[in-house]
Tab-separated table of N, CA and C in Angstrom:
chain	number	residue	atom	x	y	z
A	1198	ALA	N	-18.757	-135.994	66.604
A	1198	ALA	CA	-17.431	-135.854	66.665
A	1198	ALA	C	-16.859	-136.859	65.415
A	1199	VAL	N	-16.080	-136.452	64.918
A	1199	VAL	CA	-15.211	-137.290	63.986
A	1199	VAL	C	-13.794	-138.030	64.628
A	1200	SER	N	-13.193	-139.256	64.312
A	1200	SER	CA	-12.285	-139.790	64.653
A	1200	SER	C	-10.870	-139.377	63.716
A	1201	GLY	N	-9.629	-138.994	65.127
A	1201	GLY	CA	-8.499	-139.652	64.152
A	1201	GLY	C	-8.950	-140.586	62.898
A	1202	GLY	N	-9.049	-141.844	63.107
A	1202	GLY	CA	-8.953	-142.971	62.412
A	1202	GLY	C	-9.818	-142.691	60.736
A	1203	GLN	N	-11.340	-141.484	60.919
A	1203	GLN	CA	-11.949	-141.459	60.732
A	1203	GLN	C	-11.505	-140.554	59.535
A	1204	ARG	N	-10.739	-139.165	60.234
A	1204	ARG	CA	-10.282	-137.884	59.438
A	1204	ARG	C	-9.047	-138.750	58.899
A	1205	GLN	N	-8.022	-139.550	58.873
A	1205	GLN	CA	-7.005	-140.018	58.031
A	1205	GLN	C	-7.661	-140.505	57.053
A	1206	ARG	N	-8.932	-141.440	57.165
A	1206	ARG	CA	-9.372	-142.365	55.887
A	1206	ARG	C	-9.494	-141.215	54.466
A	1207	VAL	N	-10.233	-140.329	55.283
A	1207	VAL	CA	-10.798	-139.314	54.524
A	1207	VAL	C	-9.810	-138.222	53.746
A	1208	ALA	N	-8.681	-138.236	54.399
A	1208	ALA	CA	-7.680	-137.933	53.744
A	1208	ALA	C	-7.163	-138.407	52.894
A	1209	ILE	N	-6.874	-139.406	53.012
A	1209	ILE	CA	-6.545	-140.744	51.932
A	1209	ILE	C	-7.808	-141.124	50.327
A	1210	ALA	N	-8.622	-140.976	50.891
A	1210	ALA	CA	-9.672	-140.782	49.630
A	1210	ALA	C	-9.583	-139.665	49.031
A	1211	ARG	N	-9.975	-138.567	49.677
A	1211	ARG	CA	-9.553	-137.379	48.877
A	1211	ARG	C	-7.926	-137.175	48.350
A	1212	ALA	N	-7.099	-137.754	48.635
A	1212	ALA	CA	-6.017	-138.044	47.741
A	1212	ALA	C	-5.958	-138.898	46.731
A	1213	LEU	N	-6.699	-139.906	46.799
A	1213	LEU	CA	-6.739	-140.701	45.748
A	1213	LEU	C	-8.018	-140.327	44.649
A	1214	ALA	N	-8.783	-139.354	44.730
A	1214	ALA	CA	-9.632	-139.037	43.888
A	1214	ALA	C	-9.751	-138.258	43.043
A	1215	ASN	N	-8.252	-137.601	42.564
A	1215	ASN	CA	-7.612	-137.435	41.057
A	1215	ASN	C	-6.858	-138.045	40.759
A	1216	ASP	N	-7.540	-139.314	40.972
A	1216	ASP	CA	-5.744	-140.486	40.882
A	1216	ASP	C	-4.329	-140.009	40.194
A	1217	PRO	N	-4.119	-139.831	41.083
A	1217	PRO	CA	-2.700	-139.568	41.081
A	1217	PRO	C	-1.266	-140.393	40.474
A	1218	ASP	N	-0.432	-139.770	39.989
A	1218	ASP	CA	0.285	-140.531	39.837
A	1218	ASP	C	1.682	-140.990	40.427
A	1219	PHE	N	1.565	-140.074	41.798
A	1219	PHE	CA	2.627	-140.193	42.665
A	1219	PHE	C	1.828	-139.784	43.443
A	1220	LEU	N	1.723	-140.443	45.027
A	1220	LEU	CA	1.075	-140.311	46.103
A	1220	LEU	C	1.963	-140.091	47.497
A	1221	ALA	N	2.328	-139.325	47.713
A	1221	ALA	CA	2.976	-139.037	49.265
A	1221	ALA	C	2.449	-139.633	50.407
A	1222	ALA	N	2.313	-140.546	51.083
A	1222	ALA	CA	1.697	-140.157	52.538
A	1222	ALA	C	2.561	-140.354	53.660
A	1223	ASP	N	2.521	-140.005	54.430
A	1223	ASP	CA	3.024	-139.323	55.955
A	1223	ASP	C	2.390	-140.369	57.004
A	1224	GLU	N	2.690	-141.313	57.500
A	1224	GLU	CA	1.841	-142.135	57.956
A	1224	GLU	C	0.810	-142.376	58.281
A	1225	PRO	N	0.425	-143.282	56.911
A	1225	PRO	CA	-0.801	-142.835	56.700
A	1225	PRO	C	-2.034	-144.024	57.395
A	1226	THR	N	-0.976	-144.967	58.124
A	1226	THR	CA	-1.722	-145.599	58.678
A	1226	THR	C	-2.179	-145.334	60.361
A	1227	GLY	N	-1.192	-144.452	60.787
A	1227	GLY	CA	-0.781	-144.076	62.560
A	1227	GLY	C	-1.958	-144.497	63.091
A	1228	SER	N	-3.210	-144.027	62.461
A	1228	SER	CA	-4.453	-143.814	63.248
A	1228	SER	C	-5.388	-144.663	63.487
A	1229	LEU	N	-5.106	-145.729	62.477
A	1229	LEU	CA	-5.872	-146.676	61.700
A	1229	LEU	C	-5.930	-148.461	62.911
A	1230	ASP	N	-6.889	-149.073	62.920
A	1230	ASP	CA	-6.889	-150.251	63.506
A	1230	ASP	C	-5.753	-151.187	62.325
A	1231	SER	N	-5.593	-152.318	62.547
A	1231	SER	CA	-5.297	-153.127	62.143
A	1231	SER	C	-5.633	-153.609	60.574
A	1232	LYS	N	-6.721	-154.065	61.055
A	1232	LYS	CA	-7.610	-154.443	60.069
A	1232	LYS	C	-7.976	-153.123	59.142
A	1233	THR	N	-8.638	-152.074	59.043
A	1233	THR	CA	-8.286	-150.731	58.341
A	1233	THR	C	-7.008	-150.216	57.646
A	1234	ALA	N	-5.736	-150.851	58.515
A	1234	ALA	CA	-4.455	-150.499	57.884
A	1234	ALA	C	-4.467	-150.944	57.199
A	1235	ASP	N	-4.302	-152.321	56.651
A	1235	ASP	CA	-4.319	-153.541	55.640
A	1235	ASP	C	-5.015	-153.184	54.440
A	1236	ALA	N	-6.450	-152.960	55.007
A	1236	ALA	CA	-6.877	-152.193	53.517
A	1236	ALA	C	-6.608	-150.914	52.890
A	1237	VAL	N	-5.740	-150.057	53.525
A	1237	VAL	CA	-5.614	-149.313	53.130
A	1237	VAL	C	-4.184	-149.145	51.753
A	1238	PHE	N	-3.363	-150.542	53.467
A	1238	PHE	CA	-2.031	-150.673	52.419
A	1238	PHE	C	-2.444	-151.497	51.111
A	1239	THR	N	-3.594	-152.084	51.293
A	1239	THR	CA	-3.194	-152.940	50.364
A	1239	THR	C	-4.162	-152.237	48.874
A	1240	VAL	N	-4.612	-150.980	49.119
A	1240	VAL	CA	-5.233	-150.073	48.409
A	1240	VAL	C	-3.939	-149.645	47.391
A	1241	PHE	N	-2.893	-149.066	48.168
A	1241	PHE	CA	-1.391	-148.578	47.864
A	1241	PHE	C	-0.661	-149.845	46.920
A	1242	GLU	N	-0.991	-150.771	47.446
A	1242	GLU	CA	-0.586	-151.911	46.077
A	1242	GLU	C	-1.328	-151.869	45.083
A	1243	LYS	N	-2.035	-151.912	44.726
A	1243	LYS	CA	-2.852	-151.989	44.035
A	1243	LYS	C	-2.364	-151.133	42.859
A	1244	LEU	N	-2.497	-149.895	43.410
A	1244	LEU	CA	-2.202	-148.308	42.768
A	1244	LEU	C	-0.659	-148.570	42.076
A	1245	VAL	N	0.373	-149.015	42.924
A	1245	VAL	CA	2.008	-149.544	42.925
A	1245	VAL	C	1.809	-150.657	41.313
A	1246	ASP	N	0.312	-151.390	41.288
A	1246	ASP	CA	0.519	-152.560	40.491
A	1246	ASP	C	0.014	-152.123	39.119
A	1247	LYS	N	-0.544	-150.711	39.125
A	1247	LYS	CA	-1.093	-149.891	37.716
A	1247	LYS	C	0.017	-149.267	37.258
A	1248	GLY	N	1.214	-149.078	37.900
A	1248	GLY	CA	2.090	-148.233	38.136
A	1248	GLY	C	2.462	-146.470	38.288
A	1249	LYS	N	1.327	-146.733	40.257
A	1249	LYS	CA	1.544	-145.468	40.089
A	1249	LYS	C	3.066	-145.500	41.309
A	1250	THR	N	3.243	-144.581	41.346
A	1250	THR	CA	4.551	-144.025	42.516
A	1250	THR	C	3.873	-144.335	43.907
A	1251	VAL	N	4.032	-144.679	45.140
A	1251	VAL	CA	3.482	-144.258	46.761
A	1251	VAL	C	4.993	-144.527	47.569
A	1252	PHE	N	4.783	-143.144	47.697
A	1252	PHE	CA	5.919	-142.763	48.805
A	1252	PHE	C	5.365	-142.828	49.953
A	1253	MET	N	5.797	-143.430	51.182
A	1253	MET	CA	5.200	-143.605	51.923
A	1253	MET	C	6.165	-143.410	53.609
A	1254	ALA	N	6.203	-142.544	54.288
A	1254	ALA	CA	6.744	-142.583	55.861
A	1254	ALA	C	5.858	-143.352	56.922
A	1255	THR	N	6.889	-144.303	57.318
A	1255	THR	CA	6.253	-145.080	58.244
A	1255	THR	C	7.115	-145.835	59.210
A	1256	HIS	N	6.519	-145.408	60.505
A	1256	HIS	CA	7.207	-146.162	61.836
A	1256	HIS	C	6.976	-147.857	62.129
A	1257	ASP	N	6.253	-148.451	61.234
A	1257	ASP	CA	5.187	-149.694	61.110
A	1257	ASP	C	6.193	-150.450	60.092
A	1258	ARG	N	6.659	-151.000	60.926
A	1258	ARG	CA	8.216	-152.210	60.374
A	1258	ARG	C	6.961	-153.288	59.712
A	1259	GLU	N	5.993	-153.981	60.319
A	1259	GLU	CA	5.903	-155.308	59.105
A	1259	GLU	C	4.892	-154.239	57.943
A	1260	LEU	N	4.477	-153.122	57.716
A	1260	LEU	CA	4.107	-152.456	56.490
A	1260	LEU	C	5.397	-152.606	56.098
A	1261	ALA	N	6.288	-151.960	56.626
A	1261	ALA	CA	7.753	-151.497	55.399
A	1261	ALA	C	8.218	-152.878	55.211
A	1262	SER	N	7.974	-154.088	55.055
A	1262	SER	CA	8.798	-155.460	55.297
A	1262	SER	C	7.608	-155.584	53.776
A	1263	ARG	N	6.541	-155.189	53.146
A	1263	ARG	CA	5.878	-155.248	52.111
A	1263	ARG	C	6.279	-154.853	51.486
A	1264	VAL	N	7.015	-153.779	51.249
A	1264	VAL	CA	7.604	-152.917	50.033
A	1264	VAL	C	8.554	-153.242	49.427
A	1265	SER	N	8.364	-152.435	48.232
A	1265	SER	CA	9.789	-153.151	47.382
A	1265	SER	C	11.132	-152.688	47.280
A	1266	ARG	N	10.627	-151.085	48.412
A	1266	ARG	CA	12.486	-150.502	48.597
A	1266	ARG	C	12.140	-149.816	49.257
A	1267	VAL	N	13.230	-149.907	50.399
A	1267	VAL	CA	13.299	-149.086	52.078
A	1267	VAL	C	13.951	-148.214	52.045
A	1268	MET	N	13.972	-146.679	52.497
A	1268	MET	CA	14.625	-145.746	52.787
A	1268	MET	C	14.727	-145.270	54.294
A	1269	HIS	N	15.777	-145.912	54.776
A	1269	HIS	CA	15.672	-145.349	56.576
A	1269	HIS	C	16.625	-143.734	56.340
A	1270	ILE	N	15.972	-142.472	57.072
A	1270	ILE	CA	16.454	-141.700	57.529
A	1270	ILE	C	16.851	-141.578	58.920
A	1271	ALA	N	18.001	-141.433	58.818
A	1271	ALA	CA	18.443	-141.466	60.530
A	1271	ALA	C	19.385	-139.804	60.573
A	1272	ASP	N	19.067	-139.581	61.456
A	1272	ASP	CA	19.793	-137.757	62.163
A	1272	ASP	C	20.155	-137.121	60.505
A	1273	GLY	N	18.893	-136.800	59.861
A	1273	GLY	CA	18.623	-135.855	59.077
A	1273	GLY	C	19.206	-136.578	57.577
A	1274	LYS	N	19.753	-137.760	57.431
A	1274	LYS	CA	20.232	-137.557	56.135
A	1274	LYS	C	19.566	-139.543	55.632
A	1275	ILE	N	19.212	-139.071	53.986
A	1275	ILE	CA	18.909	-140.913	54.023
A	1275	ILE	C	19.985	-141.558	53.538
A	1276	ALA	N	19.903	-142.682	54.175
A	1276	ALA	CA	20.631	-144.062	54.315
A	1276	ALA	C	19.910	-145.177	53.882
A	1277	ILE	N	20.206	-145.795	52.650
A	1277	ILE	CA	20.021	-146.558	51.945
A	1277	ILE	C	20.104	-147.801	52.109
């Protein structure tokens, strides 16, 4: 059987396989241990450094503190 974290890593790899200009990721590190989550986030940072756009939804405040722009959604509305 494949774990949730393994499925999540495979989904991320598949999403990156075509070298997209824009990546939307909903809780991409939610099922991952902290070491693997950091590695995934480092990949996202490298993509941004190459001019790619990464839109990531997360509840992880530590990861959110590492991005260039944060948008909050409250009661179904975007609050920047």
